[in-house]
GROMACS .gro file of N, CA, C and O in nm:
model
  400
    1UNK      N    1  -2.668  -4.641  -8.045
    1UNK     CA    2  -2.728  -4.615  -8.185
    1UNK      C    3  -2.753  -4.530  -8.226
    1UNK      O    4  -2.699  -4.391  -8.211
    2UNK      N    5  -2.785  -4.533  -8.350
    2UNK     CA    6  -2.823  -4.461  -8.462
    2UNK      C    7  -2.881  -4.346  -8.459
    2UNK      O    8  -3.005  -4.339  -8.432
    3UNK      N    9  -2.846  -4.206  -8.501
    3UNK     CA   10  -2.976  -4.103  -8.555
    3UNK      C   11  -3.038  -4.128  -8.628
    3UNK      O   12  -2.945  -4.067  -8.708
    4UNK      N   13  -3.132  -4.127  -8.658
    4UNK     CA   14  -3.164  -4.102  -8.776
    4UNK      C   15  -3.279  -4.023  -8.838
    4UNK      O   16  -3.329  -3.971  -8.726
    5UNK      N   17  -3.303  -3.983  -8.929
    5UNK     CA   18  -3.407  -3.852  -8.973
    5UNK      C   19  -3.403  -3.759  -8.912
    5UNK      O   20  -3.501  -3.660  -8.892
    6UNK      N   21  -3.281  -3.688  -8.886
    6UNK     CA   22  -3.266  -3.553  -8.799
    6UNK      C   23  -3.237  -3.459  -8.958
    6UNK      O   24  -3.081  -3.458  -9.004
    7UNK      N   25  -3.352  -3.379  -8.980
    7UNK     CA   26  -3.346  -3.296  -9.100
    7UNK      C   27  -3.269  -3.188  -9.069
    7UNK      O   28  -3.245  -3.105  -8.964
    8UNK      N   29  -3.215  -3.110  -9.137
    8UNK     CA   30  -3.122  -3.007  -9.099
    8UNK      C   31  -3.252  -2.869  -9.055
    8UNK      O   32  -3.368  -2.906  -9.150
    9UNK      N   33  -3.213  -2.804  -8.968
    9UNK     CA   34  -3.327  -2.678  -8.901
    9UNK      C   35  -3.474  -2.755  -8.844
    9UNK      O   36  -3.547  -2.676  -8.813
   10UNK      N   37  -3.493  -2.872  -8.830
   10UNK     CA   38  -3.618  -2.894  -8.793
   10UNK      C   39  -3.658  -2.866  -8.641
   10UNK      O   40  -3.739  -2.874  -8.608
   11UNK      N   41  -3.509  -2.832  -8.574
   11UNK     CA   42  -3.557  -2.798  -8.438
   11UNK      C   43  -3.414  -2.709  -8.358
   11UNK      O   44  -3.311  -2.696  -8.456
   12UNK      N   45  -3.434  -2.578  -8.304
   12UNK     CA   46  -3.293  -2.510  -8.258
   12UNK      C   47  -3.225  -2.646  -8.214
   12UNK      O   48  -3.211  -2.731  -8.174
   13UNK      N   49  -3.064  -2.578  -8.222
   13UNK     CA   50  -2.933  -2.651  -8.202
   13UNK      C   51  -2.971  -2.690  -8.042
   13UNK      O   52  -2.984  -2.641  -7.946
   14UNK      N   53  -2.945  -2.804  -8.012
   14UNK     CA   54  -2.933  -2.854  -7.820
   14UNK      C   55  -2.812  -2.812  -7.777
   14UNK      O   56  -2.781  -2.749  -7.664
   15UNK      N   57  -2.706  -2.759  -7.876
   15UNK     CA   58  -2.564  -2.704  -7.801
   15UNK      C   59  -2.539  -2.614  -7.892
   15UNK      O   60  -2.509  -2.674  -7.977
   16UNK      N   61  -2.492  -2.520  -7.874
   16UNK     CA   62  -2.430  -2.421  -7.921
   16UNK      C   63  -2.272  -2.368  -7.863
   16UNK      O   64  -2.345  -2.305  -7.745
   17UNK      N   65  -2.142  -2.385  -7.894
   17UNK     CA   66  -2.008  -2.347  -7.797
   17UNK      C   67  -2.100  -2.176  -7.824
   17UNK      O   68  -2.181  -2.106  -7.911
   18UNK      N   69  -2.034  -2.157  -7.697
   18UNK     CA   70  -2.031  -1.994  -7.672
   18UNK      C   71  -2.019  -1.903  -7.817
   18UNK      O   72  -2.077  -1.803  -7.800
   19UNK      N   73  -1.921  -1.934  -7.833
   19UNK     CA   74  -1.823  -1.877  -7.961
   19UNK      C   75  -1.911  -1.876  -8.038
   19UNK      O   76  -1.859  -1.791  -8.111
   20UNK      N   77  -2.060  -1.938  -8.102
   20UNK     CA   78  -2.091  -1.956  -8.188
   20UNK      C   79  -2.229  -1.860  -8.195
   20UNK      O   80  -2.283  -1.905  -8.073
   21UNK      N   81  -2.228  -1.743  -8.268
   21UNK     CA   82  -2.424  -1.687  -8.261
   21UNK      C   83  -2.474  -1.718  -8.394
   21UNK      O   84  -2.391  -1.687  -8.517
   22UNK      N   85  -2.564  -1.779  -8.390
   22UNK     CA   86  -2.634  -1.817  -8.500
   22UNK      C   87  -2.794  -1.686  -8.553
   22UNK      O   88  -2.868  -1.680  -8.426
   23UNK      N   89  -2.791  -1.607  -8.644
   23UNK     CA   90  -2.878  -1.534  -8.608
   23UNK      C   91  -3.001  -1.588  -8.723
   23UNK      O   92  -2.924  -1.652  -8.801
   24UNK      N   93  -3.094  -1.568  -8.642
   24UNK     CA   94  -3.216  -1.609  -8.741
   24UNK      C   95  -3.287  -1.523  -8.777
   24UNK      O   96  -3.314  -1.406  -8.746
   25UNK      N   97  -3.346  -1.553  -8.881
   25UNK     CA   98  -3.459  -1.469  -8.974
   25UNK      C   99  -3.568  -1.383  -8.879
   25UNK      O  100  -3.629  -1.491  -8.810
   26UNK      N  101  -3.636  -1.299  -8.973
   26UNK     CA  102  -3.788  -1.277  -8.955
   26UNK      C  103  -3.883  -1.401  -8.948
   26UNK      O  104  -3.939  -1.430  -8.867
   27UNK      N  105  -3.824  -1.407  -9.028
   27UNK     CA  106  -3.953  -1.598  -9.079
   27UNK      C  107  -3.932  -1.697  -8.933
   27UNK      O  108  -4.044  -1.752  -8.922
   28UNK      N  109  -3.813  -1.690  -8.866
   28UNK     CA  110  -3.800  -1.809  -8.763
   28UNK      C  111  -3.840  -1.761  -8.649
   28UNK      O  112  -3.916  -1.804  -8.572
   29UNK      N  113  -3.799  -1.644  -8.641
   29UNK     CA  114  -3.863  -1.583  -8.507
   29UNK      C  115  -4.040  -1.544  -8.516
   29UNK      O  116  -4.084  -1.537  -8.385
   30UNK      N  117  -4.097  -1.551  -8.611
   30UNK     CA  118  -4.288  -1.561  -8.673
   30UNK      C  119  -4.303  -1.648  -8.614
   30UNK      O  120  -4.388  -1.723  -8.546
   31UNK      N  121  -4.235  -1.774  -8.646
   31UNK     CA  122  -4.243  -1.936  -8.597
   31UNK      C  123  -4.241  -1.939  -8.461
   31UNK      O  124  -4.323  -2.015  -8.372
   32UNK      N  125  -4.139  -1.866  -8.374
   32UNK     CA  126  -4.116  -1.910  -8.264
   32UNK      C  127  -4.202  -1.817  -8.161
   32UNK      O  128  -4.335  -1.847  -8.074
   33UNK      N  129  -4.310  -1.729  -8.219
   33UNK     CA  130  -4.401  -1.608  -8.159
   33UNK      C  131  -4.545  -1.730  -8.173
   33UNK      O  132  -4.599  -1.708  -8.076
   34UNK      N  133  -4.566  -1.743  -8.271
   34UNK     CA  134  -4.664  -1.829  -8.359
   34UNK      C  135  -4.688  -1.984  -8.227
   34UNK      O  136  -4.802  -1.988  -8.207
   35UNK      N  137  -4.577  -2.060  -8.228
   35UNK     CA  138  -4.565  -2.151  -8.106
   35UNK      C  139  -4.613  -2.165  -8.029
   35UNK      O  140  -4.663  -2.222  -7.976
   36UNK      N  141  -4.652  -2.012  -7.948
   36UNK     CA  142  -4.677  -1.986  -7.823
   36UNK      C  143  -4.781  -1.956  -7.782
   36UNK      O  144  -4.825  -1.958  -7.646
   37UNK      N  145  -4.873  -1.952  -7.958
   37UNK     CA  146  -5.000  -1.955  -7.902
   37UNK      C  147  -5.080  -2.056  -7.861
   37UNK      O  148  -5.131  -2.108  -7.981
   38UNK      N  149  -5.027  -2.096  -7.730
   38UNK     CA  150  -5.062  -2.242  -7.677
   38UNK      C  151  -5.257  -2.303  -7.647
   38UNK      O  152  -5.257  -2.391  -7.688
   39UNK      N  153  -5.335  -2.126  -7.662
   39UNK     CA  154  -5.453  -2.181  -7.652
   39UNK      C  155  -5.512  -2.160  -7.834
   39UNK      O  156  -5.633  -2.144  -7.819
   40UNK      N  157  -5.445  -2.115  -7.931
   40UNK     CA  158  -5.518  -2.122  -8.060
   40UNK      C  159  -5.618  -2.004  -8.096
   40UNK      O  160  -5.663  -2.021  -8.182
   41UNK      N  161  -5.588  -1.895  -7.950
   41UNK     CA  162  -5.715  -1.792  -8.019
   41UNK      C  163  -5.671  -1.703  -8.155
   41UNK      O  164  -5.700  -1.562  -8.185
   42UNK      N  165  -5.504  -1.708  -8.175
   42UNK     CA  166  -5.461  -1.624  -8.311
   42UNK      C  167  -5.397  -1.490  -8.217
   42UNK      O  168  -5.371  -1.387  -8.275
   43UNK      N  169  -5.371  -1.489  -8.060
   43UNK     CA  170  -5.346  -1.356  -8.017
   43UNK      C  171  -5.278  -1.428  -7.909
   43UNK      O  172  -5.230  -1.570  -7.866
   44UNK      N  173  -5.121  -1.343  -7.937
   44UNK     CA  174  -5.028  -1.353  -7.770
   44UNK      C  175  -5.069  -1.284  -7.702
   44UNK      O  176  -5.039  -1.164  -7.690
   45UNK      N  177  -5.117  -1.371  -7.550
   45UNK     CA  178  -5.088  -1.299  -7.434
   45UNK      C  179  -4.974  -1.263  -7.381
   45UNK      O  180  -4.830  -1.309  -7.423
   46UNK      N  181  -4.954  -1.161  -7.266
   46UNK     CA  182  -4.859  -1.183  -7.259
   46UNK      C  183  -4.765  -1.281  -7.163
   46UNK      O  184  -4.636  -1.293  -7.184
   47UNK      N  185  -4.832  -1.351  -7.115
   47UNK     CA  186  -4.756  -1.536  -7.029
   47UNK      C  187  -4.711  -1.558  -7.197
   47UNK      O  188  -4.639  -1.630  -7.138
   48UNK      N  189  -4.811  -1.587  -7.260
   48UNK     CA  190  -4.697  -1.590  -7.416
   48UNK      C  191  -4.635  -1.573  -7.479
   48UNK      O  192  -4.512  -1.620  -7.528
   49UNK      N  193  -4.657  -1.458  -7.479
   49UNK     CA  194  -4.479  -1.365  -7.519
   49UNK      C  195  -4.359  -1.354  -7.408
   49UNK      O  196  -4.239  -1.369  -7.483
   50UNK      N  197  -4.406  -1.398  -7.292
   50UNK     CA  198  -4.266  -1.395  -7.192
   50UNK      C  199  -4.247  -1.553  -7.236
   50UNK      O  200  -4.098  -1.577  -7.229
   51UNK      N  201  -4.313  -1.649  -7.271
   51UNK     CA  202  -4.261  -1.813  -7.304
   51UNK      C  203  -4.186  -1.727  -7.444
   51UNK      O  204  -4.065  -1.856  -7.464
   52UNK      N  205  -4.206  -1.694  -7.469
   52UNK     CA  206  -4.151  -1.675  -7.663
   52UNK      C  207  -4.032  -1.609  -7.625
   52UNK      O  208  -3.925  -1.650  -7.687
   53UNK      N  209  -4.052  -1.497  -7.544
   53UNK     CA  210  -3.913  -1.434  -7.546
   53UNK      C  211  -3.778  -1.556  -7.477
   53UNK      O  212  -3.671  -1.544  -7.488
   54UNK      N  213  -3.848  -1.593  -7.352
   54UNK     CA  214  -3.780  -1.688  -7.305
   54UNK      C  215  -3.707  -1.810  -7.410
   54UNK      O  216  -3.553  -1.796  -7.405
   55UNK      N  217  -3.772  -1.846  -7.490
   55UNK     CA  218  -3.676  -1.911  -7.597
   55UNK      C  219  -3.583  -1.864  -7.701
   55UNK      O  220  -3.536  -1.911  -7.717
   56UNK      N  221  -3.635  -1.729  -7.674
   56UNK     CA  222  -3.538  -1.627  -7.755
   56UNK      C  223  -3.429  -1.637  -7.682
   56UNK      O  224  -3.324  -1.531  -7.774
   57UNK      N  225  -3.420  -1.668  -7.620
   57UNK     CA  226  -3.325  -1.599  -7.516
   57UNK      C  227  -3.313  -1.513  -7.392
   57UNK      O  228  -3.141  -1.460  -7.356
   58UNK      N  229  -3.415  -1.427  -7.385
   58UNK     CA  230  -3.395  -1.291  -7.341
   58UNK      C  231  -3.370  -1.323  -7.191
   58UNK      O  232  -3.409  -1.429  -7.143
   59UNK      N  233  -3.312  -1.222  -7.143
   59UNK     CA  234  -3.227  -1.246  -6.969
   59UNK      C  235  -3.343  -1.205  -6.886
   59UNK      O  236  -3.385  -1.244  -6.762
   60UNK      N  237  -3.430  -1.103  -6.929
   60UNK     CA  238  -3.583  -1.054  -6.824
   60UNK      C  239  -3.644  -1.065  -6.886
   60UNK      O  240  -3.709  -0.923  -6.990
   61UNK      N  241  -3.768  -1.196  -6.949
   61UNK     CA  242  -3.864  -1.162  -7.055
   61UNK      C  243  -3.955  -1.076  -6.979
   61UNK      O  244  -4.074  -1.039  -7.095
   62UNK      N  245  -4.015  -1.040  -6.875
   62UNK     CA  246  -4.123  -0.982  -6.833
   62UNK      C  247  -4.063  -0.834  -6.893
   62UNK      O  248  -4.188  -0.788  -6.974
   63UNK      N  249  -3.975  -0.775  -6.863
   63UNK     CA  250  -3.923  -0.670  -6.952
   63UNK      C  251  -3.950  -0.652  -7.064
   63UNK      O  252  -4.006  -0.574  -7.134
   64UNK      N  253  -3.902  -0.732  -7.137
   64UNK     CA  254  -3.938  -0.775  -7.354
   64UNK      C  255  -4.071  -0.790  -7.360
   64UNK      O  256  -4.071  -0.708  -7.442
   65UNK      N  257  -4.166  -0.859  -7.234
   65UNK     CA  258  -4.307  -0.785  -7.310
   65UNK      C  259  -4.321  -0.679  -7.329
   65UNK      O  260  -4.380  -0.621  -7.407
   66UNK      N  261  -4.330  -0.635  -7.137
   66UNK     CA  262  -4.395  -0.490  -7.163
   66UNK      C  263  -4.278  -0.396  -7.277
   66UNK      O  264  -4.380  -0.297  -7.353
   67UNK      N  265  -4.167  -0.407  -7.339
   67UNK     CA  266  -4.161  -0.331  -7.464
   67UNK      C  267  -4.201  -0.387  -7.566
   67UNK      O  268  -4.222  -0.253  -7.640
   68UNK      N  269  -4.202  -0.493  -7.610
   68UNK     CA  270  -4.291  -0.493  -7.708
   68UNK      C  271  -4.439  -0.508  -7.734
   68UNK      O  272  -4.461  -0.453  -7.870
   69UNK      N  273  -4.496  -0.496  -7.609
   69UNK     CA  274  -4.626  -0.392  -7.642
   69UNK      C  275  -4.613  -0.297  -7.656
   69UNK      O  276  -4.732  -0.250  -7.740
   70UNK      N  277  -4.530  -0.236  -7.628
   70UNK     CA  278  -4.539  -0.083  -7.634
   70UNK      C  279  -4.528  -0.072  -7.750
   70UNK      O  280  -4.535   0.033  -7.819
   71UNK      N  281  -4.436  -0.124  -7.815
   71UNK     CA  282  -4.371  -0.120  -8.013
   71UNK      C  283  -4.488  -0.181  -8.084
   71UNK      O  284  -4.496  -0.113  -8.183
   72UNK      N  285  -4.574  -0.294  -8.067
   72UNK     CA  286  -4.612  -0.377  -8.152
   72UNK      C  287  -4.770  -0.387  -8.122
   72UNK      O  288  -4.892  -0.370  -8.229
   73UNK      N  289  -4.826  -0.346  -7.966
   73UNK     CA  290  -4.944  -0.361  -7.973
   73UNK      C  291  -5.075  -0.231  -8.064
   73UNK      O  292  -5.051  -0.165  -7.934
   74UNK      N  293  -5.083  -0.217  -8.116
   74UNK     CA  294  -5.139  -0.047  -8.178
   74UNK      C  295  -5.249  -0.077  -8.124
   74UNK      O  296  -5.365   0.054  -8.105
   75UNK      N  297  -5.380  -0.180  -8.095
   75UNK     CA  298  -5.482  -0.081  -8.021
   75UNK      C  299  -5.506  -0.120  -7.865
   75UNK      O  300  -5.581  -0.074  -7.807
   76UNK      N  301  -5.357  -0.133  -7.789
   76UNK     CA  302  -5.360  -0.069  -7.703
   76UNK      C  303  -5.421  -0.234  -7.616
   76UNK      O  304  -5.474  -0.182  -7.516
   77UNK      N  305  -5.465  -0.311  -7.651
   77UNK     CA  306  -5.541  -0.440  -7.532
   77UNK      C  307  -5.465  -0.526  -7.459
   77UNK      O  308  -5.497  -0.640  -7.420
   78UNK      N  309  -5.311  -0.505  -7.484
   78UNK     CA  310  -5.236  -0.593  -7.396
   78UNK      C  311  -5.211  -0.747  -7.428
   78UNK      O  312  -5.172  -0.782  -7.364
   79UNK      N  313  -5.222  -0.729  -7.609
   79UNK     CA  314  -5.199  -0.875  -7.677
   79UNK      C  315  -5.098  -0.829  -7.797
   79UNK      O  316  -5.186  -0.723  -7.818
   80UNK      N  317  -5.109  -0.939  -7.830
   80UNK     CA  318  -5.050  -0.898  -8.006
   80UNK      C  319  -5.150  -1.019  -8.075
   80UNK      O  320  -5.160  -1.118  -8.051
   81UNK      N  321  -5.237  -0.970  -8.133
   81UNK     CA  322  -5.315  -1.045  -8.292
   81UNK      C  323  -5.261  -1.062  -8.362
   81UNK      O  324  -5.063  -1.000  -8.389
   82UNK      N  325  -5.287  -1.126  -8.498
   82UNK     CA  326  -5.221  -1.162  -8.630
   82UNK      C  327  -5.212  -1.009  -8.656
   82UNK      O  328  -5.063  -1.023  -8.771
   83UNK      N  329  -5.266  -0.953  -8.683
   83UNK     CA  330  -5.230  -0.791  -8.749
   83UNK      C  331  -5.109  -0.760  -8.721
   83UNK      O  332  -5.005  -0.659  -8.775
   84UNK      N  333  -5.109  -0.758  -8.550
   84UNK     CA  334  -4.955  -0.701  -8.520
   84UNK      C  335  -4.849  -0.762  -8.537
   84UNK      O  336  -4.744  -0.727  -8.414
   85UNK      N  337  -4.886  -0.885  -8.582
   85UNK     CA  338  -4.737  -0.986  -8.508
   85UNK      C  339  -4.604  -0.943  -8.623
   85UNK      O  340  -4.507  -0.937  -8.611
   86UNK      N  341  -4.637  -0.879  -8.764
   86UNK     CA  342  -4.497  -0.834  -8.810
   86UNK      C  343  -4.421  -0.738  -8.756
   86UNK      O  344  -4.319  -0.725  -8.784
   87UNK      N  345  -4.531  -0.657  -8.664
   87UNK     CA  346  -4.424  -0.529  -8.588
   87UNK      C  347  -4.392  -0.573  -8.432
   87UNK      O  348  -4.268  -0.546  -8.440
   88UNK      N  349  -4.443  -0.721  -8.394
   88UNK     CA  350  -4.334  -0.754  -8.326
   88UNK      C  351  -4.275  -0.817  -8.328
   88UNK      O  352  -4.113  -0.780  -8.335
   89UNK      N  353  -4.211  -0.881  -8.458
   89UNK     CA  354  -4.137  -0.966  -8.573
   89UNK      C  355  -4.015  -0.853  -8.584
   89UNK      O  356  -3.904  -0.874  -8.575
   90UNK      N  357  -3.987  -0.739  -8.648
   90UNK     CA  358  -3.931  -0.615  -8.636
   90UNK      C  359  -3.862  -0.609  -8.490
   90UNK      O  360  -3.757  -0.583  -8.554
   91UNK      N  361  -3.951  -0.584  -8.456
   91UNK     CA  362  -3.909  -0.545  -8.313
   91UNK      C  363  -3.797  -0.624  -8.270
   91UNK      O  364  -3.730  -0.624  -8.272
   92UNK      N  365  -3.861  -0.769  -8.258
   92UNK     CA  366  -3.787  -0.904  -8.216
   92UNK      C  367  -3.666  -0.901  -8.233
   92UNK      O  368  -3.520  -0.891  -8.208
   93UNK      N  369  -3.680  -0.870  -8.405
   93UNK     CA  370  -3.545  -0.887  -8.511
   93UNK      C  371  -3.433  -0.742  -8.486
   93UNK      O  372  -3.307  -0.751  -8.439
   94UNK      N  373  -3.528  -0.658  -8.488
   94UNK     CA  374  -3.397  -0.478  -8.454
   94UNK      C  375  -3.306  -0.507  -8.312
   94UNK      O  376  -3.259  -0.483  -8.271
   95UNK      N  377  -3.409  -0.586  -8.197
   95UNK     CA  378  -3.333  -0.646  -8.100
   95UNK      C  379  -3.225  -0.733  -8.104
   95UNK      O  380  -3.167  -0.718  -7.997
   96UNK      N  381  -3.190  -0.817  -8.202
   96UNK     CA  382  -3.049  -0.878  -8.216
   96UNK      C  383  -3.075  -1.022  -8.189
   96UNK      O  384  -2.942  -1.116  -8.120
   97UNK      N  385  -3.227  -1.068  -8.155
   97UNK     CA  386  -3.240  -1.194  -8.076
   97UNK      C  387  -3.167  -1.296  -8.185
   97UNK      O  388  -3.157  -1.266  -8.331
   98UNK      N  389  -3.092  -1.416  -8.149
   98UNK     CA  390  -3.025  -1.477  -8.174
   98UNK      C  391  -3.021  -1.603  -8.122
   98UNK      O  392  -3.057  -1.638  -7.997
   99UNK      N  393  -3.045  -1.739  -8.181
   99UNK     CA  394  -2.995  -1.881  -8.156
   99UNK      C  395  -2.890  -1.879  -8.019
   99UNK      O  396  -2.792  -1.825  -8.140
  100UNK      N  397  -2.925  -1.898  -7.883
  100UNK     CA  398  -2.752  -1.932  -7.844
  100UNK      C  399  -2.760  -2.066  -7.843
  100UNK      O  400  -2.836  -2.109  -7.775
   0.00000   0.00000   0.00000
């Protein structure tokens, strides 16, 4: 069967050889984080952050969640709000996350 209507960049690659590293930009990282707000409350809980870091390829997402909250959770409530999202994205990009 022919694959139709597969636009470039509609989804992350299903398979990329290990020799290829595709760097993603801040906007793409932000989309990945926003997609994990499964309850739609505009905040990322620790569980939602963990899923986002898993999707970004983190080997230890729980540890990465603690570090990201340390860097981006300005009000100390244990979640990331819309206002704190920019700091979270900058932190994730600085850590060198890429599509594996």
